Amino acid sequence: MSEIIPVISATGLYTPPESISNEELVESFNAYVALHNARHAAEIAAGTVQELAPSSAEFIEKASGIKSRFVMAKAPLLDPEIMAPRWRERSNDELSVLAEIGLKAAQDALQRAGRLPRDVDAVLCAASNMERPYPAMAIEIQHALGIEGFAFDMNVACSSATFGIQTAADFIRAGHARSVLVVSPEICTGHNNMKNRDSHFIFGDVATAVLVEARDMAPADHWEIVGTRLKTVFSNNIRNNFGFLNCASPEGIGQPDKLFVQEGRKVFKEVVPMVASMIVAEAERLGIEAAALRRLWLHQANQGMNRLIAQRVLGHEANEDESPTVLDTYGNTSSAGSVIAFHKHSGDLAAGDLGVICSFGAGYSAGTVFVRKAA
Ligand code: COA
């Protein structure tokens, strides 16, 4: 039996209509700081409560490269008395919010591929920021699209999408499915602590979809998946303790450690060399000269990290054409980031061009998907 080659037939994107600039975010954060410091003036003077320091838009852009981020609920996020996304709780008969935005991204990918939902065999909802434990959001999306077959959720934090792409490619190679949707709805603001000066600016909301298929059914304009590689190394430097055991006591609910926390400096220092050497080693295994890669679609967490990784892989400082940025307008969108970069910045490549979609983040986890443009 001849080998089945998995390809990316199309990608899809859902971008929320509202965005928040650094200036707007900092104004709200600093209003919260002023309120906190005024309310606790006596305790701060007595040394029992810590005075909070203001944030700065210049710091945010310089430290991360982020200028603004798209969000699902702007007003409550900016309200210094709330600082979290809020919307009406949906009934069990309504489409859940994660499924809703995942569905929009999935429909975009299907339409671009000219694919009808009935020809898809499986849906993976691969994301960091899940809305509930079950039923799986993937099954909800599968149901909304009218797809037969199977679906499940998977969470490998920021690397969920690349882990999902490899899983889909493996299903296709093994003959378990011929067409698989990998959907990454990321409402990161729901898991972020908007009152934490170190990380209130990091995240944005978005949904992406990647349609992975057997080459013989794909549209002519596809990307061959040349090779994938996954890696995990345990670390507590990025952590989110949200979960039912942690929320069992009233004190547990809403505590800062039940949201995203990180040691950003350590992450930066430890993850850059891990990811750069992973890309180079995988390129070597595939017989590809890393320096000749036409484009790197890197995880969008920090501009400085991407600059260093690209430099180590390509052997020179990468320009925007070689390593495009979407972080400036989307913020960190967890697993969706490298897929947005690929979605927005791949149409201009020529047949035969090689590139790598690469994610990295909590776990630690990292994934590489090497792709070659077919037509
Ligand atoms: N406004 C103004 N100043 C701030 C600030 C803010 N919002 N937040 C922190 N600072 C200050 C700190 O107090 C510190 O001051 P000091 O030097 O006087 O002590 C200084 O800025 C540097 O803070 P630090 O937290 O070390 O910043 P950094 O340069 O490491 O940048 C990150 C922070 C988070 C942007 C950066 O570490 C990063 O992106 N790391 C990688 C994260 C990552 O990939 N995570 C994966 C998540 S999926």
Short mmCIF file of C-alpha atoms and ligand atoms in Angstrom, two decimals:
data_model
loop_
_atom_site.label_atom_id
_atom_site.label_comp_id
_atom_site.label_asym_id
_atom_site.label_seq_id
_atom_site.Cartn_x
_atom_site.Cartn_y
_atom_site.Cartn_z
CA MET A 1 0.00 0.00 0.00
CA SER A 2 1.44 3.41 -0.92
CA GLU A 3 2.04 5.91 1.87
CA ILE A 4 -0.71 8.46 2.47
CA ILE A 5 0.74 11.99 2.52
CA PRO A 6 -0.98 14.46 4.92
CA VAL A 7 -1.28 18.07 3.78
CA ILE A 8 -2.76 21.34 5.01
CA SER A 9 -5.64 22.06 2.62
CA ALA A 10 -6.58 25.41 4.16
CA THR A 11 -6.62 27.46 7.34
CA GLY A 12 -9.37 29.63 8.84
CA LEU A 13 -9.44 32.57 11.21
CA TYR A 14 -12.00 34.26 13.44
CA THR A 15 -10.91 37.65 14.82
CA PRO A 16 -13.16 39.26 17.49
CA PRO A 17 -14.55 42.65 16.43
CA GLU A 18 -13.16 44.66 19.36
CA SER A 19 -9.57 45.39 20.28
CA ILE A 20 -7.81 47.07 23.20
CA SER A 21 -4.73 49.24 22.70
CA ASN A 22 -1.89 49.29 25.24
CA GLU A 23 -2.90 52.82 26.17
CA GLU A 24 -6.52 51.82 26.90
CA LEU A 25 -5.37 48.78 28.88
CA VAL A 26 -2.88 50.76 30.94
CA GLU A 27 -5.43 53.49 31.67
CA SER A 28 -7.81 50.87 33.12
CA PHE A 29 -5.03 49.07 35.03
CA ASN A 30 -3.78 52.32 36.52
CA ALA A 31 -7.34 53.29 37.54
CA TYR A 32 -7.54 49.93 39.36
CA VAL A 33 -4.16 50.60 41.03
CA ALA A 34 -5.29 54.07 42.18
CA LEU A 35 -8.54 52.61 43.57
CA HIS A 36 -6.69 49.80 45.35
CA ASN A 37 -4.10 52.15 46.87
CA ALA A 38 -6.76 54.64 48.00
CA ARG A 39 -9.00 51.92 49.51
CA HIS A 40 -6.10 50.35 51.37
CA ALA A 41 -4.26 53.55 52.28
CA ALA A 42 -4.27 52.78 56.03
CA GLU A 43 -3.06 49.16 55.58
CA ILE A 44 -0.42 50.28 53.09
CA ALA A 45 0.81 52.86 55.64
CA ALA A 46 0.82 50.13 58.32
CA GLY A 47 2.73 47.78 56.02
CA THR A 48 0.06 45.04 55.99
CA VAL A 49 -1.02 45.55 52.36
CA GLN A 50 1.37 46.15 49.48
CA GLU A 51 1.08 49.34 47.48
CA LEU A 52 0.56 48.57 43.79
CA ALA A 53 2.72 50.13 41.05
CA PRO A 54 1.28 51.49 37.80
CA SER A 55 1.78 49.85 34.41
CA SER A 56 3.18 51.55 31.30
CA ALA A 57 2.34 51.26 27.60
CA GLU A 58 5.99 51.92 26.65
CA PHE A 59 7.17 49.03 28.86
CA ILE A 60 4.62 46.66 27.34
CA GLU A 61 5.63 47.36 23.74
CA LYS A 62 9.34 47.32 24.52
CA ALA A 63 9.26 44.11 26.61
CA SER A 64 6.87 42.12 24.41
CA GLY A 65 6.25 43.76 21.02
CA ILE A 66 2.49 43.88 21.74
CA LYS A 67 0.64 47.07 20.73
CA SER A 68 -2.98 45.89 20.99
CA ARG A 69 -5.05 42.72 21.31
CA PHE A 70 -8.47 41.56 20.06
CA VAL A 71 -10.91 40.58 22.80
CA MET A 72 -14.36 39.02 23.16
CA ALA A 73 -15.60 41.48 25.82
CA LYS A 74 -13.88 44.86 25.87
CA ALA A 75 -16.02 46.87 28.31
CA PRO A 76 -15.82 44.54 31.37
CA LEU A 77 -12.10 43.88 30.75
CA LEU A 78 -11.46 47.62 30.96
CA ASP A 79 -13.81 48.26 33.90
CA PRO A 80 -11.47 48.67 36.92
CA GLU A 81 -14.14 47.11 39.16
CA ILE A 82 -14.35 43.95 36.98
CA MET A 83 -11.24 43.43 34.79
CA ALA A 84 -12.44 40.09 33.38
CA PRO A 85 -14.56 39.04 30.40
CA ARG A 86 -18.28 38.92 31.22
CA TRP A 87 -21.31 37.89 29.18
CA ARG A 88 -24.66 36.28 29.71
CA GLU A 89 -24.33 32.64 30.75
CA ARG A 90 -25.59 30.49 27.90
CA SER A 91 -28.05 27.64 28.39
CA ASN A 92 -27.05 24.07 27.54
CA ASP A 93 -29.18 24.31 24.41
CA GLU A 94 -27.18 27.21 23.01
CA LEU A 95 -23.85 26.93 21.25
CA SER A 96 -21.13 27.60 23.81
CA VAL A 97 -18.91 30.61 23.18
CA LEU A 98 -15.77 28.58 22.46
CA ALA A 99 -17.64 26.35 20.02
CA GLU A 100 -19.16 29.45 18.40
CA ILE A 101 -15.85 31.09 17.55
CA GLY A 102 -14.21 27.74 16.72
CA LEU A 103 -17.08 27.05 14.33
CA LYS A 104 -16.53 30.38 12.55
CA ALA A 105 -12.82 29.62 12.05
CA ALA A 106 -13.68 26.07 10.90
CA GLN A 107 -16.24 27.36 8.38
CA ASP A 108 -13.64 29.79 7.02
CA ALA A 109 -11.13 26.94 6.51
CA LEU A 110 -13.75 24.68 4.90
CA GLN A 111 -14.85 27.41 2.54
CA ARG A 112 -11.27 28.19 1.50
CA ALA A 113 -10.66 24.50 0.79
CA GLY A 114 -13.96 24.13 -1.08
CA ARG A 115 -14.78 21.31 1.33
CA LEU A 116 -18.26 20.32 2.52
CA PRO A 117 -18.54 19.40 6.23
CA ARG A 118 -19.92 15.95 5.33
CA ASP A 119 -16.52 15.09 3.80
CA VAL A 120 -14.69 15.76 7.10
CA ASP A 121 -14.07 12.73 9.34
CA ALA A 122 -12.84 14.22 12.60
CA VAL A 123 -12.64 17.43 14.63
CA LEU A 124 -9.98 18.18 17.24
CA CYS A 125 -10.48 21.17 19.51
CA ALA A 126 -6.83 21.84 20.36
CA ALA A 127 -6.55 24.78 22.76
CA SER A 128 -5.20 25.95 26.13
CA ASN A 129 -8.18 27.76 27.48
CA MET A 130 -11.03 25.29 27.66
CA GLU A 131 -14.49 26.37 28.72
CA ARG A 132 -15.58 23.19 30.50
CA PRO A 133 -14.44 19.59 30.96
CA TYR A 134 -17.23 17.90 28.93
CA PRO A 135 -18.99 17.34 26.61
CA ALA A 136 -16.02 18.20 24.43
CA MET A 137 -16.17 21.50 22.56
CA ALA A 138 -14.87 19.51 19.58
CA ILE A 139 -18.01 17.35 19.62
CA GLU A 140 -20.16 20.47 19.83
CA ILE A 141 -18.40 21.89 16.75
CA GLN A 142 -18.70 18.52 15.00
CA HIS A 143 -22.44 18.51 15.75
CA ALA A 144 -22.93 22.12 14.61
CA LEU A 145 -21.21 21.31 11.30
CA GLY A 146 -23.10 18.03 10.85
CA ILE A 147 -19.91 15.96 10.64
CA GLU A 148 -19.99 12.21 11.20
CA GLY A 149 -17.02 10.38 12.68
CA PHE A 150 -15.32 11.49 15.88
CA ALA A 151 -14.13 14.53 17.80
CA PHE A 152 -12.24 15.29 21.00
CA ASP A 153 -10.59 18.11 22.91
CA MET A 154 -6.87 18.22 23.57
CA ASN A 155 -4.86 20.68 25.62
CA VAL A 156 -1.11 21.08 25.34
CA ALA A 157 -1.20 24.79 26.27
CA CYS A 158 0.43 27.05 23.67
CA SER A 159 1.48 24.04 21.62
CA SER A 160 -2.04 22.61 21.30
CA ALA A 161 -2.41 23.47 17.60
CA THR A 162 0.88 21.93 16.44
CA PHE A 163 0.25 18.84 18.59
CA GLY A 164 -3.22 18.74 16.98
CA ILE A 165 -1.75 19.00 13.48
CA GLN A 166 0.63 16.08 14.15
CA THR A 167 -2.24 14.04 15.63
CA ALA A 168 -4.37 14.76 12.56
CA ALA A 169 -1.46 13.93 10.22
CA ASP A 170 -0.93 10.63 12.08
CA PHE A 171 -4.64 9.73 11.78
CA ILE A 172 -4.39 10.36 8.04
CA ARG A 173 -1.17 8.36 7.61
CA ALA A 174 -2.73 5.47 9.57
CA GLY A 175 -5.93 5.55 7.52
CA HIS A 176 -8.18 6.40 10.50
CA ALA A 177 -9.40 9.60 8.82
CA ARG A 178 -8.89 11.42 5.52
CA SER A 179 -9.99 14.92 6.49
CA VAL A 180 -9.48 16.38 9.98
CA LEU A 181 -10.28 19.84 11.31
CA VAL A 182 -7.93 21.11 14.02
CA VAL A 183 -9.74 24.01 15.69
CA SER A 184 -8.09 26.32 18.25
CA PRO A 185 -10.53 28.73 19.91
CA GLU A 186 -8.52 30.70 22.46
CA ILE A 187 -10.32 33.08 24.81
CA CYS A 188 -7.09 33.76 26.71
CA THR A 189 -8.50 36.79 28.54
CA GLY A 190 -10.74 34.44 30.52
CA HIS A 191 -7.69 32.83 32.13
CA ASN A 192 -5.55 35.92 32.49
CA ASN A 193 -5.15 37.93 35.68
CA MET A 194 -5.81 41.46 34.45
CA LYS A 195 -4.81 42.79 37.90
CA ASN A 196 -1.26 41.41 37.65
CA ARG A 197 1.10 44.13 36.41
CA ASP A 198 3.62 41.58 35.10
CA SER A 199 1.19 39.87 32.74
CA HIS A 200 -2.04 41.91 32.39
CA PHE A 201 -1.01 42.93 28.87
CA ILE A 202 -0.04 39.56 27.45
CA PHE A 203 -3.11 37.90 26.03
CA GLY A 204 -5.78 38.33 23.34
CA ASP A 205 -8.71 36.27 22.02
CA VAL A 206 -9.06 34.56 18.61
CA ALA A 207 -9.95 31.27 16.93
CA THR A 208 -8.08 29.43 14.19
CA ALA A 209 -8.70 26.25 12.20
CA VAL A 210 -6.40 24.03 10.16
CA LEU A 211 -7.83 21.50 7.71
CA VAL A 212 -5.44 18.53 7.49
CA GLU A 213 -6.22 16.06 4.71
CA ALA A 214 -4.92 13.19 2.61
CA ARG A 215 -3.15 14.70 -0.41
CA ASP A 216 -5.28 12.90 -2.98
CA MET A 217 -8.43 14.75 -1.84
CA ALA A 218 -6.83 18.16 -1.17
CA PRO A 219 -7.24 21.23 -3.37
CA ALA A 220 -4.27 21.90 -5.71
CA ASP A 221 -3.24 24.91 -3.60
CA HIS A 222 -2.14 23.03 -0.45
CA TRP A 223 0.89 22.62 1.83
CA GLU A 224 2.52 19.22 2.16
CA ILE A 225 3.34 18.30 5.77
CA VAL A 226 6.97 17.26 5.32
CA GLY A 227 7.58 16.38 8.96
CA THR A 228 6.42 17.10 12.50
CA ARG A 229 8.19 16.88 15.86
CA LEU A 230 6.80 17.33 19.37
CA LYS A 231 8.63 17.85 22.65
CA THR A 232 7.65 18.34 26.30
CA VAL A 233 9.84 19.06 29.33
CA PHE A 234 8.16 19.61 32.71
CA SER A 235 8.33 23.13 34.13
CA ASN A 236 6.36 25.15 36.67
CA ASN A 237 7.44 28.43 35.08
CA ILE A 238 4.11 28.78 33.27
CA ARG A 239 1.19 27.49 35.28
CA ASN A 240 -2.58 27.73 35.67
CA ASN A 241 -4.10 25.86 38.63
CA PHE A 242 -7.71 26.35 37.58
CA GLY A 243 -9.69 23.16 38.16
CA PHE A 244 -12.47 21.65 40.21
CA LEU A 245 -10.27 20.42 43.05
CA ASN A 246 -8.76 23.87 43.48
CA CYS A 247 -12.18 25.54 43.46
CA ALA A 248 -13.69 23.17 46.02
CA SER A 249 -13.13 25.65 48.84
CA PRO A 250 -14.57 29.18 48.73
CA GLU A 251 -11.06 30.58 49.31
CA GLY A 252 -9.87 28.79 46.18
CA ILE A 253 -12.21 30.53 43.77
CA GLY A 254 -10.78 33.55 42.00
CA GLN A 255 -7.36 33.34 43.64
CA PRO A 256 -4.47 34.57 41.49
CA ASP A 257 -2.88 31.12 41.18
CA LYS A 258 -6.12 29.80 39.62
CA LEU A 259 -5.30 31.99 36.63
CA PHE A 260 -2.26 32.24 34.35
CA VAL A 261 1.04 32.90 36.14
CA GLN A 262 4.56 32.79 34.77
CA GLU A 263 8.20 33.50 35.44
CA GLY A 264 8.54 35.37 32.15
CA ARG A 265 12.30 35.88 32.31
CA LYS A 266 12.98 32.18 33.00
CA VAL A 267 10.61 31.14 30.22
CA PHE A 268 12.42 33.43 27.82
CA LYS A 269 15.86 32.10 28.75
CA GLU A 270 14.96 28.42 28.84
CA VAL A 271 12.60 28.13 25.89
CA VAL A 272 14.61 30.04 23.24
CA PRO A 273 17.53 27.54 23.08
CA MET A 274 15.20 24.55 23.39
CA VAL A 275 13.07 25.64 20.43
CA ALA A 276 15.91 26.84 18.21
CA SER A 277 17.82 23.56 18.57
CA MET A 278 14.62 21.58 18.05
CA ILE A 279 13.94 23.30 14.70
CA VAL A 280 17.54 22.84 13.56
CA ALA A 281 17.62 19.14 14.59
CA GLU A 282 14.31 18.40 12.88
CA ALA A 283 15.41 20.20 9.70
CA GLU A 284 18.55 18.06 9.70
CA ARG A 285 16.52 14.87 10.18
CA LEU A 286 14.35 15.86 7.22
CA GLY A 287 17.37 16.69 5.04
CA ILE A 288 16.44 20.39 4.95
CA GLU A 289 19.01 23.13 5.34
CA ALA A 290 17.57 25.21 8.23
CA ALA A 291 19.20 28.39 6.94
CA ALA A 292 17.38 27.95 3.64
CA LEU A 293 13.88 27.87 5.18
CA ARG A 294 11.83 30.46 3.33
CA ARG A 295 9.68 31.45 6.32
CA LEU A 296 9.28 30.75 10.05
CA TRP A 297 5.76 31.07 11.44
CA LEU A 298 6.72 31.20 15.10
CA HIS A 299 4.62 31.15 18.26
CA GLN A 300 3.55 34.70 19.04
CA ALA A 301 4.43 35.34 22.69
CA ASN A 302 7.32 37.76 22.61
CA GLN A 303 9.02 39.61 19.79
CA GLY A 304 12.47 39.30 21.39
CA MET A 305 12.13 35.50 21.72
CA ASN A 306 11.18 35.20 18.06
CA ARG A 307 14.08 37.41 16.99
CA LEU A 308 16.55 35.17 18.85
CA ILE A 309 15.04 31.87 17.68
CA ALA A 310 14.93 33.02 14.05
CA GLN A 311 18.52 34.24 14.26
CA ARG A 312 19.71 30.88 15.60
CA VAL A 313 17.81 28.94 12.92
CA LEU A 314 18.59 31.11 9.89
CA GLY A 315 22.07 32.23 10.95
CA HIS A 316 21.24 35.91 10.49
CA GLU A 317 18.80 38.48 11.89
CA ALA A 318 15.42 37.64 10.34
CA ASN A 319 13.30 40.31 8.70
CA GLU A 320 9.48 40.47 8.77
CA ASP A 321 9.34 38.54 5.50
CA GLU A 322 11.29 35.62 6.98
CA SER A 323 9.64 35.64 10.43
CA PRO A 324 6.34 37.54 10.34
CA THR A 325 4.74 39.07 13.44
CA VAL A 326 1.06 39.13 14.34
CA LEU A 327 1.75 39.61 18.05
CA ASP A 328 1.68 43.39 17.65
CA THR A 329 -2.04 43.45 16.86
CA TYR A 330 -3.24 40.10 18.31
CA GLY A 331 -1.17 39.85 21.50
CA ASN A 332 -0.32 36.33 22.67
CA THR A 333 -3.18 34.10 21.54
CA SER A 334 -1.66 30.91 22.91
CA SER A 335 -1.83 27.96 20.51
CA ALA A 336 -3.47 30.04 17.77
CA GLY A 337 -0.54 32.46 17.33
CA SER A 338 1.66 30.57 14.86
CA VAL A 339 -1.43 29.50 12.90
CA ILE A 340 -2.56 33.15 12.55
CA ALA A 341 0.96 34.01 11.31
CA PHE A 342 0.74 31.16 8.76
CA HIS A 343 -2.81 32.08 7.75
CA LYS A 344 -1.99 35.73 7.12
CA HIS A 345 1.52 35.36 5.74
CA SER A 346 1.74 32.30 3.49
CA GLY A 347 -0.23 33.24 0.35
CA ASP A 348 2.76 34.86 -1.34
CA LEU A 349 5.07 31.81 -1.19
CA ALA A 350 5.93 29.89 -4.37
CA ALA A 351 5.60 26.21 -5.20
CA GLY A 352 8.42 24.27 -3.52
CA ASP A 353 9.01 26.88 -0.80
CA LEU A 354 9.68 25.35 2.63
CA GLY A 355 8.74 26.79 6.00
CA VAL A 356 8.05 25.78 9.58
CA ILE A 357 5.07 26.44 11.85
CA CYS A 358 6.41 26.34 15.39
CA SER A 359 4.75 26.71 18.79
CA PHE A 360 6.10 26.73 22.34
CA GLY A 361 4.79 27.39 25.81
CA ALA A 362 3.55 25.87 29.04
CA GLY A 363 4.53 22.34 29.92
CA TYR A 364 7.10 23.23 28.61
CA SER A 365 5.82 22.09 25.25
CA ALA A 366 7.03 22.75 21.72
CA GLY A 367 5.92 21.55 18.30
CA THR A 368 7.26 21.96 14.77
CA VAL A 369 5.35 21.38 11.53
CA PHE A 370 7.56 21.62 8.42
CA VAL A 371 5.53 22.40 5.31
CA ARG A 372 6.24 22.66 1.56
CA LYS A 373 4.03 24.73 -0.78
CA ALA A 374 2.58 22.47 -3.47
CA ALA A 375 1.21 24.80 -6.12
N1 COA B 1 4.69 48.24 33.41
C1 COA B 1 5.85 48.83 33.76
N2 COA B 1 6.90 48.16 34.26
C2 COA B 1 6.75 46.84 34.45
C3 COA B 1 5.57 46.15 34.12
C4 COA B 1 4.51 46.91 33.59
N3 COA B 1 3.34 46.35 33.24
N4 COA B 1 5.71 44.86 34.42
C5 COA B 1 6.95 44.70 34.90
N5 COA B 1 7.58 45.91 34.94
C6 COA B 1 8.94 46.20 35.42
C7 COA B 1 9.37 45.23 36.50
O1 COA B 1 8.92 45.70 37.77
C8 COA B 1 10.86 45.24 36.35
O2 COA B 1 11.38 46.37 36.99
P1 COA B 1 12.79 46.29 37.78
O3 COA B 1 13.80 45.97 36.70
O4 COA B 1 12.90 47.65 38.34
O5 COA B 1 12.64 45.19 38.78
C9 COA B 1 11.09 45.43 34.85
O6 COA B 1 9.88 46.02 34.35
C10 COA B 1 11.37 44.15 34.10
O7 COA B 1 10.35 43.20 34.41
P2 COA B 1 10.32 41.73 33.87
O8 COA B 1 9.05 41.05 34.30
O9 COA B 1 11.59 41.04 34.18
O10 COA B 1 10.19 42.04 32.30
P3 COA B 1 10.72 41.28 31.04
O11 COA B 1 11.61 42.19 30.32
O12 COA B 1 11.18 39.89 31.32
O13 COA B 1 9.38 41.15 30.16
C11 COA B 1 7.68 39.52 29.60
C12 COA B 1 8.26 40.46 30.66
C13 COA B 1 6.58 38.69 30.24
C14 COA B 1 7.10 40.35 28.48
C15 COA B 1 8.78 38.60 29.06
O14 COA B 1 9.53 38.02 30.10
C16 COA B 1 8.26 37.47 28.20
O15 COA B 1 7.53 37.67 27.25
N6 COA B 1 8.70 36.24 28.49
C17 COA B 1 8.31 35.06 27.72
C18 COA B 1 6.96 34.73 28.06
C19 COA B 1 6.39 33.57 27.30
O16 COA B 1 6.78 33.20 26.24
N7 COA B 1 5.42 32.97 27.89
C20 COA B 1 4.71 31.94 27.28
C21 COA B 1 3.31 32.19 27.63
S1 COA B 1 2.29 31.23 26.67
#
